[in-house]
mmCIF file of C-alpha atoms in Angstrom:
data_model
loop_
_atom_site.group_PDB
_atom_site.id
_atom_site.type_symbol
_atom_site.label_atom_id
_atom_site.label_comp_id
_atom_site.label_asym_id
_atom_site.label_seq_id
_atom_site.Cartn_x
_atom_site.Cartn_y
_atom_site.Cartn_z
ATOM 1 C CA UNK A 5 -13.840 2.621 12.270
ATOM 2 C CA UNK A 6 -11.028 0.522 10.828
ATOM 3 C CA UNK A 7 -7.660 0.608 12.581
ATOM 4 C CA UNK A 8 -4.706 -0.212 10.371
ATOM 5 C CA UNK A 9 -1.127 -1.399 10.945
ATOM 6 C CA UNK A 10 1.349 -1.804 8.129
ATOM 7 C CA UNK A 11 4.248 -4.273 8.146
ATOM 8 C CA UNK A 12 6.733 -5.921 5.826
ATOM 9 C CA UNK A 13 8.845 -2.925 4.978
ATOM 10 C CA UNK A 14 12.604 -3.132 4.722
ATOM 11 C CA UNK A 15 15.499 -2.855 2.339
ATOM 12 C CA UNK A 16 15.234 -4.390 -1.095
ATOM 13 C CA UNK A 17 17.670 -4.413 -3.967
ATOM 14 C CA UNK A 18 16.712 -2.620 -7.135
ATOM 15 C CA UNK A 19 14.813 -5.127 -9.252
ATOM 16 C CA UNK A 20 13.877 -7.200 -6.228
ATOM 17 C CA UNK A 21 10.559 -7.960 -4.563
ATOM 18 C CA UNK A 22 8.874 -7.184 -1.287
ATOM 19 C CA UNK A 23 5.422 -7.831 0.123
ATOM 20 C CA UNK A 24 3.728 -5.392 2.451
ATOM 21 C CA UNK A 25 0.838 -6.288 4.698
ATOM 22 C CA UNK A 26 -1.800 -4.182 6.374
ATOM 23 C CA UNK A 27 -3.663 -5.694 9.307
ATOM 24 C CA UNK A 28 -7.070 -4.199 9.928
ATOM 25 C CA UNK A 29 -9.119 -4.315 13.087
ATOM 26 C CA UNK A 30 -12.793 -3.537 13.403
ATOM 27 C CA UNK A 31 -15.756 -4.947 11.567
ATOM 28 C CA UNK A 32 -15.835 -2.746 8.498
ATOM 29 C CA UNK A 33 -12.756 -3.963 6.608
ATOM 30 C CA UNK A 34 -14.600 -6.423 4.395
ATOM 31 C CA UNK A 35 -17.043 -3.744 3.299
ATOM 32 C CA UNK A 36 -14.406 -1.082 2.632
ATOM 33 C CA UNK A 37 -12.524 -0.284 -0.510
ATOM 34 C CA UNK A 38 -8.846 -0.001 0.350
ATOM 35 C CA UNK A 39 -5.847 1.890 -0.920
ATOM 36 C CA UNK A 40 -2.085 1.868 -0.677
ATOM 37 C CA UNK A 41 -0.440 5.267 -0.584
ATOM 38 C CA UNK A 42 3.184 6.308 -0.100
ATOM 39 C CA UNK A 43 5.314 9.254 0.829
ATOM 40 C CA UNK A 44 8.892 9.553 -0.318
ATOM 41 C CA UNK A 45 11.348 11.793 1.558
ATOM 42 C CA UNK A 46 10.671 15.424 0.723
ATOM 43 C CA UNK A 47 7.729 14.583 -1.505
ATOM 44 C CA UNK A 48 3.982 14.729 -1.187
ATOM 45 C CA UNK A 49 1.823 11.774 -0.304
ATOM 46 C CA UNK A 50 0.713 9.901 -3.399
ATOM 47 C CA UNK A 51 -1.912 7.301 -4.079
ATOM 48 C CA UNK A 52 -0.572 4.171 -5.758
ATOM 49 C CA UNK A 53 -3.375 1.629 -5.958
ATOM 50 C CA UNK A 54 -6.803 0.629 -4.734
ATOM 51 C CA UNK A 55 -9.003 -2.427 -4.463
ATOM 52 C CA UNK A 56 -12.744 -2.821 -4.130
ATOM 53 C CA UNK A 57 -14.287 -4.305 -1.010
ATOM 54 C CA UNK A 58 -14.678 -7.746 -2.600
ATOM 55 C CA UNK A 59 -11.311 -7.632 -4.333
ATOM 56 C CA UNK A 60 -12.892 -7.829 -7.745
ATOM 57 C CA UNK A 61 -11.684 -4.462 -8.970
ATOM 58 C CA UNK A 62 -8.211 -2.971 -8.751
ATOM 59 C CA UNK A 63 -6.697 0.229 -10.049
ATOM 60 C CA UNK A 64 -3.048 1.310 -10.190
ATOM 61 C CA UNK A 65 -0.964 4.392 -10.613
ATOM 62 C CA UNK A 66 0.730 4.250 -13.994
ATOM 63 C CA UNK A 67 4.225 4.143 -12.523
ATOM 64 C CA UNK A 68 3.540 0.918 -10.612
ATOM 65 C CA UNK A 69 1.163 -0.828 -12.991
ATOM 66 C CA UNK A 70 2.525 -4.224 -13.975
ATOM 67 C CA UNK A 71 4.979 -4.243 -11.064
ATOM 68 C CA UNK A 72 2.773 -3.956 -7.962
ATOM 69 C CA UNK A 73 -0.232 -6.091 -7.073
ATOM 70 C CA UNK A 74 -2.812 -5.182 -4.459
ATOM 71 C CA UNK A 75 -4.879 -7.953 -2.917
ATOM 72 C CA UNK A 76 -6.885 -8.660 0.194
ATOM 73 C CA UNK A 77 -7.983 -11.469 2.463
ATOM 74 C CA UNK A 78 -11.287 -10.455 3.963
ATOM 75 C CA UNK A 79 -11.463 -13.567 6.143
ATOM 76 C CA UNK A 80 -8.244 -12.484 7.874
ATOM 77 C CA UNK A 81 -8.746 -8.718 7.577
ATOM 78 C CA UNK A 82 -5.440 -8.243 5.754
ATOM 79 C CA UNK A 83 -4.532 -6.092 2.781
ATOM 80 C CA UNK A 84 -1.416 -6.878 0.761
ATOM 81 C CA UNK A 85 0.882 -5.096 -1.634
ATOM 82 C CA UNK A 86 3.179 -7.322 -3.655
ATOM 83 C CA UNK A 87 5.986 -5.191 -5.032
ATOM 84 C CA UNK A 88 8.026 -6.679 -7.867
ATOM 85 C CA UNK A 89 10.851 -5.159 -9.883
ATOM 86 C CA UNK A 90 11.184 -2.496 -7.210
ATOM 87 C CA UNK A 91 12.933 0.645 -8.416
ATOM 88 C CA UNK A 92 14.784 3.402 -6.534
ATOM 89 C CA UNK A 93 11.811 5.748 -7.017
ATOM 90 C CA UNK A 94 9.684 3.303 -5.010
ATOM 91 C CA UNK A 95 11.593 4.121 -1.830
ATOM 92 C CA UNK A 96 9.045 5.631 0.542
ATOM 93 C CA UNK A 97 6.931 5.049 3.604
ATOM 94 C CA UNK A 98 3.888 3.044 2.590
ATOM 95 C CA UNK A 99 0.467 3.265 4.209
ATOM 96 C CA UNK A 100 -2.835 1.537 3.713
ATOM 97 C CA UNK A 101 -5.994 3.588 3.861
ATOM 98 C CA UNK A 102 -9.675 2.885 3.595
ATOM 99 C CA UNK A 103 -11.587 4.560 0.801
ATOM 100 C CA UNK A 104 -12.171 7.360 0.234
ATOM 101 C CA UNK A 105 -8.518 8.324 0.451
ATOM 102 C CA UNK A 106 -8.241 11.483 2.562
ATOM 103 C CA UNK A 107 -5.095 12.814 0.958
ATOM 104 C CA UNK A 108 -3.515 13.314 4.371
ATOM 105 C CA UNK A 109 -0.521 11.423 5.743
ATOM 106 C CA UNK A 110 -1.800 8.869 8.239
ATOM 107 C CA UNK A 111 -0.609 9.525 11.815
ATOM 108 C CA UNK A 112 1.282 6.276 12.202
ATOM 109 C CA UNK A 113 4.602 4.663 11.334
ATOM 110 C CA UNK A 114 3.691 2.939 8.085
ATOM 111 C CA UNK A 115 6.049 0.518 6.358
ATOM 112 C CA UNK A 116 9.337 2.006 5.234
ATOM 113 C CA UNK A 117 10.805 0.674 2.008
ATOM 114 C CA UNK A 118 14.376 1.469 1.075
ATOM 115 C CA UNK A 119 15.904 0.460 -2.233
ATOM 116 C CA UNK A 120 19.558 -0.320 -2.706
ATOM 117 C CA UNK A 121 21.309 -0.419 -6.060
#
């Protein structure tokens, strides 16, 4: 089973950029499709993007397409989320999850992103 720890969260100005990382332990990361999901205050958990195990296929939620980029380094067991042109609606706690996405909020801290105007 893959264990995951997110990092890189913080405060970013509207229109700015931030990169999140997800460090994975275990020996199944490189064979797992991965997802980034987020939960804004008072809102439900939502899927935002996914990447295939080899990184060759990516898919994005419409609201982040063209602004966010998911990538992975299988040699280092790290998943990334490059967030550009961050908007106030992007403020949330971000989590990485292996596929298939369970739809449940992961029981860990995640990476909190706050957006200032």
